[in-house]
Tab-separated table of C-alpha atoms and ligand atoms in Angstrom:
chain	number	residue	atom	x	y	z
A	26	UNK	CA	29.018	-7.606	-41.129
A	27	UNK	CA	26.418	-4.849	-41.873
A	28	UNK	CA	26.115	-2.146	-38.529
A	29	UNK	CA	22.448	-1.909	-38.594
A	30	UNK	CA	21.224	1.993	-38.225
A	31	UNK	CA	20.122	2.718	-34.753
A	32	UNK	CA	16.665	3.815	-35.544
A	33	UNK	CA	15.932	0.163	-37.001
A	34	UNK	CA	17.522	-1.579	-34.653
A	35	UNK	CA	15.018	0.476	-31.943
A	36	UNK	CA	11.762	0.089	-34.380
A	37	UNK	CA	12.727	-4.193	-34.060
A	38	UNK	CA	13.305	-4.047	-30.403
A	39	UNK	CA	9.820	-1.646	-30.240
A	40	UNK	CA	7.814	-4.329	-32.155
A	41	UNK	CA	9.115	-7.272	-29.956
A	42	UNK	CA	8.453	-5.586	-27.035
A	43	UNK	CA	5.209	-4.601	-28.129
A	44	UNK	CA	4.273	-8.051	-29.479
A	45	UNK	CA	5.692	-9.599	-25.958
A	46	UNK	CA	2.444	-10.478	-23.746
A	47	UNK	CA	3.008	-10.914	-20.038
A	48	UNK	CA	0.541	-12.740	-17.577
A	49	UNK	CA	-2.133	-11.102	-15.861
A	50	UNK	CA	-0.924	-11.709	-12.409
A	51	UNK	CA	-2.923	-11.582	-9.004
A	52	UNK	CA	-3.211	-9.180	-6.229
A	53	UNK	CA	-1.076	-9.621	-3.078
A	54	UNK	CA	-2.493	-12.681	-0.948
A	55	UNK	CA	-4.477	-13.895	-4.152
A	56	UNK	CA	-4.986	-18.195	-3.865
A	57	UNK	CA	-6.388	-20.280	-6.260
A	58	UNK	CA	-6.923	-24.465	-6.404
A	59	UNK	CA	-7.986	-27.032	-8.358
A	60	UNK	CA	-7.927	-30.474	-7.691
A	61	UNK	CA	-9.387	-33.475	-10.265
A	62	UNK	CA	-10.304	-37.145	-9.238
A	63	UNK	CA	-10.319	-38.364	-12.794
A	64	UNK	CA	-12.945	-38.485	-15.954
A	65	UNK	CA	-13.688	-42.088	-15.005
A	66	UNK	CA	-16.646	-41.496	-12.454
A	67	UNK	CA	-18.723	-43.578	-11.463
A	68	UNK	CA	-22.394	-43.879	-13.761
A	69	UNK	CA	-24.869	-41.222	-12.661
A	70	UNK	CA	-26.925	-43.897	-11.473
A	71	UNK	CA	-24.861	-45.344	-9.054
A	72	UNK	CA	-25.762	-45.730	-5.370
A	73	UNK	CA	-26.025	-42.181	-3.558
A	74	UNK	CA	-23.754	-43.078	-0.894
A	75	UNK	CA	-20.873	-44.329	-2.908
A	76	UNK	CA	-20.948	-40.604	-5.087
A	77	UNK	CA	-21.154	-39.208	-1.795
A	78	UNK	CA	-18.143	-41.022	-0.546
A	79	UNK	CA	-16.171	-39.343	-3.133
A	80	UNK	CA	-17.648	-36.178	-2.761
A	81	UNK	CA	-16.613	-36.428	1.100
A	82	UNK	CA	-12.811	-37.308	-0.245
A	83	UNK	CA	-12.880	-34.569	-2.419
A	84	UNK	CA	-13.918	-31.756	0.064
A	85	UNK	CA	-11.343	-33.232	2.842
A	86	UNK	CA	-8.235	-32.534	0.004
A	87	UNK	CA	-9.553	-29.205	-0.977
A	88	UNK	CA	-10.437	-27.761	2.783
A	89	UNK	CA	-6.197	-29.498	3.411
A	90	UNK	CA	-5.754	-27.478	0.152
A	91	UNK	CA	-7.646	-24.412	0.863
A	92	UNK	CA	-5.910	-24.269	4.290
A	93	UNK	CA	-2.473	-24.290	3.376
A	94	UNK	CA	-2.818	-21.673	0.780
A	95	UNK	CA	-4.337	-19.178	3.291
A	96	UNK	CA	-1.414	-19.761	5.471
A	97	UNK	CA	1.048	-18.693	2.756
A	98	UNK	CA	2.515	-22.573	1.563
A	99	UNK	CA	3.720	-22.944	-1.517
A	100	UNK	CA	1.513	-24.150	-4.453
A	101	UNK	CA	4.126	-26.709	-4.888
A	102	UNK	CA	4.177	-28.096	-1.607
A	103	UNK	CA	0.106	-28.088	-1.786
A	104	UNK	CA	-0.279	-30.083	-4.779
A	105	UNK	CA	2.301	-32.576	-3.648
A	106	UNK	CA	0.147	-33.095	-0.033
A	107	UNK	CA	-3.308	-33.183	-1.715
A	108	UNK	CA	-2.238	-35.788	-4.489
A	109	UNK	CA	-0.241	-37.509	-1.704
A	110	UNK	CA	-3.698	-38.265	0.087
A	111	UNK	CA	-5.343	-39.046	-3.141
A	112	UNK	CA	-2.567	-42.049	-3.928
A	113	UNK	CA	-3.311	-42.927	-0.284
A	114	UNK	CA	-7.346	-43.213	-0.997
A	115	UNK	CA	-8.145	-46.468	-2.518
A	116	UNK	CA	-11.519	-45.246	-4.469
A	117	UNK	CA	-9.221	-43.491	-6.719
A	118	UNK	CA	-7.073	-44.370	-9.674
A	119	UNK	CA	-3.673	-43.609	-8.496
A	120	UNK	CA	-1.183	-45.305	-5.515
A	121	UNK	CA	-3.632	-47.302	-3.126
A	122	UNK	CA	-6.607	-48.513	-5.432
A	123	UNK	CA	-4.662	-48.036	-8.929
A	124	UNK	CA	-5.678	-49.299	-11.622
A	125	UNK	CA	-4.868	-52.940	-12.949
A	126	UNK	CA	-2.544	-53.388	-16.352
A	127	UNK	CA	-3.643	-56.294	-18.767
A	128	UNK	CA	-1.651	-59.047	-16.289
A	129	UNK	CA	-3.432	-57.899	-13.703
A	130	UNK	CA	-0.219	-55.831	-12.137
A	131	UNK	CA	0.058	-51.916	-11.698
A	132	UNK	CA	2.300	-49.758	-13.284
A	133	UNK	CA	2.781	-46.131	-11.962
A	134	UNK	CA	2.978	-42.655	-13.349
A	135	UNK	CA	3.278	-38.976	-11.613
A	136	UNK	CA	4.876	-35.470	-12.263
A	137	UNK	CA	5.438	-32.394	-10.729
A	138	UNK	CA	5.908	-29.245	-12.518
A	139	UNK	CA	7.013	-25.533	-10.647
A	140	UNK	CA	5.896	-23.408	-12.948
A	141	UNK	CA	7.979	-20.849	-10.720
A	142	UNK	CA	11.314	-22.149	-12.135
A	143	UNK	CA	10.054	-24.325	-14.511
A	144	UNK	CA	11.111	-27.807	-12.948
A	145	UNK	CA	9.834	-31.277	-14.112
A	146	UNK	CA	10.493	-34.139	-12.277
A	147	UNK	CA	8.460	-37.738	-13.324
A	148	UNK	CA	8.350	-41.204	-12.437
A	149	UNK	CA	6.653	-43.494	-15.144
A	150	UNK	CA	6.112	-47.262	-15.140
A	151	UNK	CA	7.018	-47.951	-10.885
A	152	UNK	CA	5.566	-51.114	-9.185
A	153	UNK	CA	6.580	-50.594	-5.843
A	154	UNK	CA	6.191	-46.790	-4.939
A	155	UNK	CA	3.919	-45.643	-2.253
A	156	UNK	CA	3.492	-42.467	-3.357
A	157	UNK	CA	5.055	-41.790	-7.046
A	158	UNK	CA	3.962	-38.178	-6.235
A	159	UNK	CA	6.802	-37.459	-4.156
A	160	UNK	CA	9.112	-39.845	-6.062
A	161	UNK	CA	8.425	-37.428	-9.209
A	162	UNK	CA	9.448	-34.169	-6.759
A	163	UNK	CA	12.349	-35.998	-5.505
A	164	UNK	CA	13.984	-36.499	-9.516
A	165	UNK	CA	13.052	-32.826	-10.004
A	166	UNK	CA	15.043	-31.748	-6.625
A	167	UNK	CA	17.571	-34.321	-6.324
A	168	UNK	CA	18.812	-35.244	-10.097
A	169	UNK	CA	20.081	-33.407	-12.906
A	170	UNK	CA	16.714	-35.186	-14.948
A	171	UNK	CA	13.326	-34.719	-15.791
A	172	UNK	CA	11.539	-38.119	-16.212
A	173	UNK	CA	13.066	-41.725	-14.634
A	174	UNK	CA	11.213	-44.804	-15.627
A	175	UNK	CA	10.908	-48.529	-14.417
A	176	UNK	CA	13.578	-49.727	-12.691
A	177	UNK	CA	15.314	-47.054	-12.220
A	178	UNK	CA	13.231	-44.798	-10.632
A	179	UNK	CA	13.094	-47.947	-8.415
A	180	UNK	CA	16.650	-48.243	-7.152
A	181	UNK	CA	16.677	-43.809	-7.228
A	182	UNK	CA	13.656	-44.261	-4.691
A	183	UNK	CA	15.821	-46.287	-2.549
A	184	UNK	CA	18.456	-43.716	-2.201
A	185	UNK	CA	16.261	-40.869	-1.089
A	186	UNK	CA	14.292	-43.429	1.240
A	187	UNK	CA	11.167	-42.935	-0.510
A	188	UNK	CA	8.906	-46.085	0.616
A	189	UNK	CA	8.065	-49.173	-1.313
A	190	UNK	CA	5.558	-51.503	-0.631
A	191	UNK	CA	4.730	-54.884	-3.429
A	192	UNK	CA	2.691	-54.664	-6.276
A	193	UNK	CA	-0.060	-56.186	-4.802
A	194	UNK	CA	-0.356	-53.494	-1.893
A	195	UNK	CA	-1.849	-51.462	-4.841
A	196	UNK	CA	-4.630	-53.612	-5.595
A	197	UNK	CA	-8.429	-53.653	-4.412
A	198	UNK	CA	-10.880	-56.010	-5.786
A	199	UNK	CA	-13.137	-52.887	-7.349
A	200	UNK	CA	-9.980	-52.766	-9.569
A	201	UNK	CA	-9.501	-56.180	-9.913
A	202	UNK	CA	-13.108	-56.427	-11.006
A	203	UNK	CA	-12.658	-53.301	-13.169
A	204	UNK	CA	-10.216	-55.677	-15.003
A	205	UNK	CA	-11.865	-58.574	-15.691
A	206	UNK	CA	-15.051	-56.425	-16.903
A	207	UNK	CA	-12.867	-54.621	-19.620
A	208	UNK	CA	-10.629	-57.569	-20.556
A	209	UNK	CA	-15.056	-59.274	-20.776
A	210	UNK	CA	-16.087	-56.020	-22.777
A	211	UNK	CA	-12.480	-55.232	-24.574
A	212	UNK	CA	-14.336	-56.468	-28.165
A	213	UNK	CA	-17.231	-53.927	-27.337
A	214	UNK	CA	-14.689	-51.149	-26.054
A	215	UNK	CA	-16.976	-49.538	-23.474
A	216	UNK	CA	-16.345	-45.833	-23.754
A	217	UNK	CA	-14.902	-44.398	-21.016
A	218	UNK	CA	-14.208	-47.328	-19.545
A	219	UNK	CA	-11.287	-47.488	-16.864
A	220	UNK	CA	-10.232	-43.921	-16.861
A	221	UNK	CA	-9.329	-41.737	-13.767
A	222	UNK	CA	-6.122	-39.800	-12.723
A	223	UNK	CA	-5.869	-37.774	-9.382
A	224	UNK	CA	-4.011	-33.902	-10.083
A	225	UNK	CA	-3.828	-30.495	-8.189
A	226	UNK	CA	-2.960	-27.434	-9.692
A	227	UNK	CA	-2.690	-23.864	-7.509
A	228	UNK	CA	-1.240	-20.385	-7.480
A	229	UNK	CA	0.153	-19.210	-4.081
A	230	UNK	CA	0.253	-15.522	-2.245
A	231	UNK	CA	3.597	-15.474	-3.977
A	232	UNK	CA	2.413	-15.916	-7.208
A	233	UNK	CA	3.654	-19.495	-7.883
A	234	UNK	CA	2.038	-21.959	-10.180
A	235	UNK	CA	2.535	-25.516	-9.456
A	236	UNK	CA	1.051	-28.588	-10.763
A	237	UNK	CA	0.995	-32.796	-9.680
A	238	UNK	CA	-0.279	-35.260	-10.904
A	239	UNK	CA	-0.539	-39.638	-10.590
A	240	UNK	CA	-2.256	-41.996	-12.255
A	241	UNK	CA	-2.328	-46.215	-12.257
A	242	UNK	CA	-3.314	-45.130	-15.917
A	243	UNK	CA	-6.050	-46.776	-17.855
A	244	UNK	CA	-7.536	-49.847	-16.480
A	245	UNK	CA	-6.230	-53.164	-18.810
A	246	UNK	CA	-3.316	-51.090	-20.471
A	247	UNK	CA	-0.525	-52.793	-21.930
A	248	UNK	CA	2.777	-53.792	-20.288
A	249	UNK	CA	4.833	-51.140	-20.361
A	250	UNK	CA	2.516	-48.281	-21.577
A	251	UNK	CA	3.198	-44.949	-20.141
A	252	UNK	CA	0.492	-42.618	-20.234
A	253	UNK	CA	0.554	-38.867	-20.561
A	254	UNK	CA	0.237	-38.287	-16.598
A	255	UNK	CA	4.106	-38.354	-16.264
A	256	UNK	CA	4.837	-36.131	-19.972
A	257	UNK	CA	5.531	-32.634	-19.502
A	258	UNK	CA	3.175	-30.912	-21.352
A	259	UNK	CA	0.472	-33.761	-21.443
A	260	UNK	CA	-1.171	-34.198	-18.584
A	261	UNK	CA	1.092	-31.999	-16.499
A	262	UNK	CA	2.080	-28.686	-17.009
A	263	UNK	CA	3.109	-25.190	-15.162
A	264	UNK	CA	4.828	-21.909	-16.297
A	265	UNK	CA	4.093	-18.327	-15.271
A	266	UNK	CA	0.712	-18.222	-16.930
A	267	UNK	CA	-1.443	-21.248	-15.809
A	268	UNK	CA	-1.014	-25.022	-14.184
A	269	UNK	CA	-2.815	-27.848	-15.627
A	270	UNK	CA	-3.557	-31.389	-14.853
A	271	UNK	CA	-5.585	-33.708	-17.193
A	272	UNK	CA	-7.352	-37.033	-16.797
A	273	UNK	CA	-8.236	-38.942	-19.333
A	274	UNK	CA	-7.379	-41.251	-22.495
A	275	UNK	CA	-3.726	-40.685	-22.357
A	276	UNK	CA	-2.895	-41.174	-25.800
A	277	UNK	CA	-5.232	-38.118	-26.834
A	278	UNK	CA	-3.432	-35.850	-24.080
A	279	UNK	CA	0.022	-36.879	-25.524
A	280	UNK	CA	-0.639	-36.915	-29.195
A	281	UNK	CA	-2.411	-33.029	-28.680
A	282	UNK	CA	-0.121	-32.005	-26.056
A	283	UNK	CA	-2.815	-30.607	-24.063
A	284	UNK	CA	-1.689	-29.361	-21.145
A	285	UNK	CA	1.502	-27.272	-22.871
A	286	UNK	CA	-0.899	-26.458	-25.653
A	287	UNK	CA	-3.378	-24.485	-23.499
A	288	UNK	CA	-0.748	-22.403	-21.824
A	289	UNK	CA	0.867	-21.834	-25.022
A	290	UNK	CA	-2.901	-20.416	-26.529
A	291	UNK	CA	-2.423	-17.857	-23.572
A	292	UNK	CA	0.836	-16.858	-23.777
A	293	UNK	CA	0.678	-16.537	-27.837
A	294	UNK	CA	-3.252	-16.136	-28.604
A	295	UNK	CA	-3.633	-14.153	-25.837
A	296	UNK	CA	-6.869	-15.876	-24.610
A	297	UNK	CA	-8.001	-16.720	-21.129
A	298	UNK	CA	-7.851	-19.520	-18.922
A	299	UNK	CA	-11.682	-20.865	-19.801
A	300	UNK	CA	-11.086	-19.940	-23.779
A	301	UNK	CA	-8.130	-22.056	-23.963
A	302	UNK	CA	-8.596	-25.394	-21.861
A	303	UNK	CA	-12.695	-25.287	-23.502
A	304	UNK	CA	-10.877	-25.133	-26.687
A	305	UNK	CA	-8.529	-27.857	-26.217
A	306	UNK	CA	-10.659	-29.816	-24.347
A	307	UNK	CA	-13.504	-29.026	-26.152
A	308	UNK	CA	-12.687	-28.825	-29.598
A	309	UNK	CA	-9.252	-31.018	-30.167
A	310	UNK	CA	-10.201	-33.987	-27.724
A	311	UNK	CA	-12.624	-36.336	-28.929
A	312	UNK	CA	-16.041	-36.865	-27.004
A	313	UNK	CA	-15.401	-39.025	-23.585
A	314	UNK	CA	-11.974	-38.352	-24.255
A	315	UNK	CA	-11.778	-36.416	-20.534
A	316	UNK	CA	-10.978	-32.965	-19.021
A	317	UNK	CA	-8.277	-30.762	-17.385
A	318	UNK	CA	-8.385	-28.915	-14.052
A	319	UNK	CA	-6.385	-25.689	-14.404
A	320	UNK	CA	-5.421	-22.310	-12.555
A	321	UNK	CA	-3.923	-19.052	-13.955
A	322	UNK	CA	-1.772	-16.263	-12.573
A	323	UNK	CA	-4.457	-14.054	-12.348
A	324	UNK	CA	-6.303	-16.901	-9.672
A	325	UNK	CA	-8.827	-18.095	-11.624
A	326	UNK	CA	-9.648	-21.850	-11.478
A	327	UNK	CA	-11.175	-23.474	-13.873
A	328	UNK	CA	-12.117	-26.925	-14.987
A	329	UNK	CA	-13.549	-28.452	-18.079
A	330	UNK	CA	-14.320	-31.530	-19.850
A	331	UNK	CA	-16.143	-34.007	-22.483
A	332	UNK	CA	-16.909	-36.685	-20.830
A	333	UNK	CA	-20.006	-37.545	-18.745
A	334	UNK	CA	-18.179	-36.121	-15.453
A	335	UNK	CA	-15.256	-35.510	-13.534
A	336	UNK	CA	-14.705	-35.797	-10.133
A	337	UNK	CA	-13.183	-32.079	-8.881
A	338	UNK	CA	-13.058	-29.605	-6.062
A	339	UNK	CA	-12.240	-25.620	-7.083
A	340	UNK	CA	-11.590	-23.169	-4.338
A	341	UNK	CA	-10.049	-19.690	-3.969
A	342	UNK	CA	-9.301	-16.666	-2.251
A	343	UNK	CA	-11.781	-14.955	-3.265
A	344	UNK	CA	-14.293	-17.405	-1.950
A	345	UNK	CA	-15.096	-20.080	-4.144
A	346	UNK	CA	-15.333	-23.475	-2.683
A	347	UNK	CA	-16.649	-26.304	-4.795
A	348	UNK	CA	-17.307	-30.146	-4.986
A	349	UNK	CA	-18.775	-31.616	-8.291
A	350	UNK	CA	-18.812	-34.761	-10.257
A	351	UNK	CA	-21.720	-34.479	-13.088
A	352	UNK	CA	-22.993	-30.545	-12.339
A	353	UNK	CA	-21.318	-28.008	-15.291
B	405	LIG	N1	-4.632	-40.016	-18.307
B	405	LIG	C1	-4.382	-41.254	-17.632
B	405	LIG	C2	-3.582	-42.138	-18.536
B	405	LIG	O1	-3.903	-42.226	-19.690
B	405	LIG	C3	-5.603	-41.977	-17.224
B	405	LIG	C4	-6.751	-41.131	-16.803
B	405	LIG	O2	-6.619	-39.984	-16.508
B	405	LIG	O3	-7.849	-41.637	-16.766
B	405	LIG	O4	-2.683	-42.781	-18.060
C-alpha cells in the first residue's frame, strides 16, 4: 500500500473538517417546546366552544410542558408526559378517542426518539395499549430493538406491566361517526378527512432533543396499515440538530421521509429550522397533506403546515407561549 505524504493527508483531514457543520446550540438554561394535536381540525366553522375545548387541552399540555422544562426535566421525559395526556384526551386522535380502522377497530402507533443518544423505540399496530407512548419508550429502554408490532408488542407490554385495556375502551361515538361518514364519502374522498396525530418535540437546559409521538392513524385505514407515526424518520425524528413530529397523510410522511429529511437539510444544506420543515412541508408534501411541529438546538420552535390548520401549542425560554389552530 501507497504511504500517503503527510501534507496531503493534513490538506484531506483540513477539508473534512472544514466541510463538517456542527449545530448551533443554545445558551445555558435555554428551553424550547412544541406540541401538535394533528392536521385534522375541526372546520373553521365549527361551534366556538368545541375549538375552544381544544384550545383549553392544548394550553393545559404546554403550561405541564413549559413547567417541567423550567425545572430542568429532560426533553425526553416531557414529551413522553404531554403525549401521555394527549392519548388520555378523547377529542384527540391517539389512545382514548383514536381513530376507527375500516372494521370499525383501532390499531395503534407511537415512537420515541432521544436525539441525545439517538434511541428509537416504536410500537405499531397495538389494540390493547393504554398509552402506546410509553410502550414505544419501554422497547427503546428495555430491548435490544427499535420498532415491535402487533402482537408482540402485546405480550412485551405485559412483561414491563404496561396497562391494557380492550379495543373498545378506545372508541367514542365522534369516531365511530367519523367512520361511517368516510366509509359514506370514501367514493368522494373528502380531503383531509380523518387525519390527526398528537406529538411533542423539546430541547432541555442540557441541550437534549427529544421527540414522541401517537396516532390511531387515519380514520377508515386498512387492517393492518401502519402509518408513518411509529417510522423513524417519518413522523418521528431527533438527533443533535432538531426534533420533529408530523401529522398527517402517513403515506406522504413515509414515502418523503420527512421528519429525517428536514434534519438532514440542516445538518448538510446548512439551513435553519423554518427553511427546512417550510421546504419539506411546503414544497415536497402535497396540499392538505399536513404539517410538522419541530425544535432545534439552538431553541427555536417552529411549526408549519399545508393544510387548513393544525392544532399546536409553542413555548420557550425565552418567552414564547402559544395556542393556535387556523392563525399562521
Ligand atoms: N400521520 C398519521 C398516520 O398517517 C395520521 C395523522 O397524523 O393524521 O397514521
Amino acid at each position: 500500500m501507497r504511504i500517503l505524504p503527510c501534507s496531503l493527508v493534513a490538506v484531506v483531514l483540513a477539508t473534512a473538517c472544514a466541510t463538517h457543520r456542527s449545530p448551533e446550540t443554545a445558551a445555558a438554561g435555554t428551553w424550547a417546546i412544541a406540541i401538535h394535536g394533528g392536521a385534522g381540525t375541526l372546520g373553521r366553522d365549527a361551534p366556538a366552544a368545541e375549538l375552544q375545548a381544544y384550545r383549553d387541552a392544548l394550553q393545559q399540555v404546554l403550561e405541564l410542558g413549559r413547567a417541567r422544562l423550567a425545572n430542568g426535566d429532560a426533553a425526553l421525559d416531557v414529551c413522553e408526559a404531554v403525549v401521555r395526556l394527549l392519548e388520555d384526551d378523547p377529542k384527540f386522535n391517539a389512545g382514548k378517542g383514536a381513530a376507527c380502522n375500516e372494521a370499525g377497530g383501532h390499531e395503534l402507533d407511537a415512537a420515541v426518539m432521544d436525539g441525545s443518544t439517538m434511541g428509537y423505540g416504536a410500537v405499531a399496530g397495538v389494540r390493547t395499549v393504554k398509552n402506546p407512548v410509553s410502550l414505544a419508550r419501554l422497547v427503546m429502554e428495555r430491548t435490544r430493538h427499535v420498532l415491535l408490532m402487533g402482537d408482540g408488542a402485546e405480550r412485551f407490554a405485559d412483561t414491563v406491566a404496561v396497562e391494557r385495556v380492550p379495543n373498545e375502551w378506545f372508541t367514542t361515538p365522534q369516531r365511530r361517526a367519523m367512520l361511517d361518514e368516510v366509509l359514506r364519502e370514501r367514493a368522494a374522498a373528502v380531503p383531509g378527512a380523518g387525519k390527526g396525530t398528537v406529538g411533542c418535540v423539546a430541547l432541555d437546559q442540557a441541550g437534549r432533543l427529544a421527540a414522541a409521538t401517537s396516532t390511531g392513524g387515519l380514520t377508515g385505514k386498512r387492517y393492518g396499515r401502519i402509518g408513518d407515526s411509529p417510522i423513524a424518520g417519518a413522523g418521528t425524528y431527533a438527533n443533535a440538530w432538531a426534533a420533529i413530529s408530523g401529522t398527517g397523510t402517513g403515506e406522504q410522511f413515509l414515502r418523503h421521509t420527512v421528519a429525517r429529511t428536514i434534519a438532514a437539510r440542516m445538518e448538510f444544506a446548512g439551513e435553519d429550522l423554518a427553511t427546512a420543515a417550510r421546504a419539506v412541508v411546503l414544497h415536497t408534501l402535497n396540499p392538505d397533506d399536513g404539517g410538522v411541529v419541530a425544535v432545534d438546538a439552538a431553541g427555536n420552535a417552529f411549526a408549519v403546515y399545508n393544510s387548513d390548520g393544525m392544532y399546536r401549542a409553542l413555548a420557550d425560554s425565552r418567552g414564547r407561549h402559544e395556542v393556535a389552530i387556523f392563525e399562521r
